Amino acid sequence: LVLALVAWTSNAQAGCSGSGLDLTCTVGTTSAEVASALASASDGATLTFPAGSYSWSSSINFNPAKGASLICASPGACAVTGSGVVGMNGTCASSTKLYRISGFVFTGTGTRIWFWNSNACTVSQLPIDHNTFNGATGDLMIFGENTSRDNYIYGVVDHNTFASAGSFIRAIPLT
């Protein structure tokens, strides 16, 4: 009976919790749980992740109406695997809100960060910093999309490490 209660308690604590602008996510929080936390978070919220492993297998989209930051509490100690994309994957709209992604180690194939929409899109505050991208080649970050027009993404991509040859950032030029 005690063992069952312990197992039930640990499952009940998965995901992110907190109030106002500060939310803390537990080790192992899934992409669905992060997306849910972002949807219910206040504008300007920071979701902080402790050192540990995370499997993000589906998209995590920021809400254009509410700024948010995803921060690893110990930069370089949050290992993210899976094929999930973080950003505004087809949902980008004009926003002056802050969206930040900082301190993660992304491992795996495919695009990891993508901000775009096929319609007009402006993001004016986007720092992506202190992340590491391992084991992937190709477009690890994409700003814009081949069919998009009038996508303006302003931000700073700094102090990131791209550990694989052939991995890069792609910005789609305006036509």
Tab-separated table of C-alpha atoms in Angstrom, residues 2-14:
chain	number	residue	atom	x	y	z
A	2	VAL	CA	2.813	2.422	0.807
A	3	LEU	CA	4.618	1.645	-2.460
A	4	ALA	CA	1.452	2.304	-4.481
A	5	LEU	CA	0.950	5.638	-2.727
A	6	VAL	CA	4.542	6.698	-3.458
A	7	ALA	CA	4.172	5.800	-7.151
A	8	TRP	CA	0.867	7.647	-7.396
A	9	THR	CA	2.295	10.744	-5.720
A	10	SER	CA	5.261	10.991	-8.101
A	11	ASN	CA	2.964	10.810	-11.154
A	12	ALA	CA	0.711	13.484	-9.714
A	13	GLN	CA	3.634	15.901	-9.541
A	14	ALA	CA	4.647	15.633	-13.213
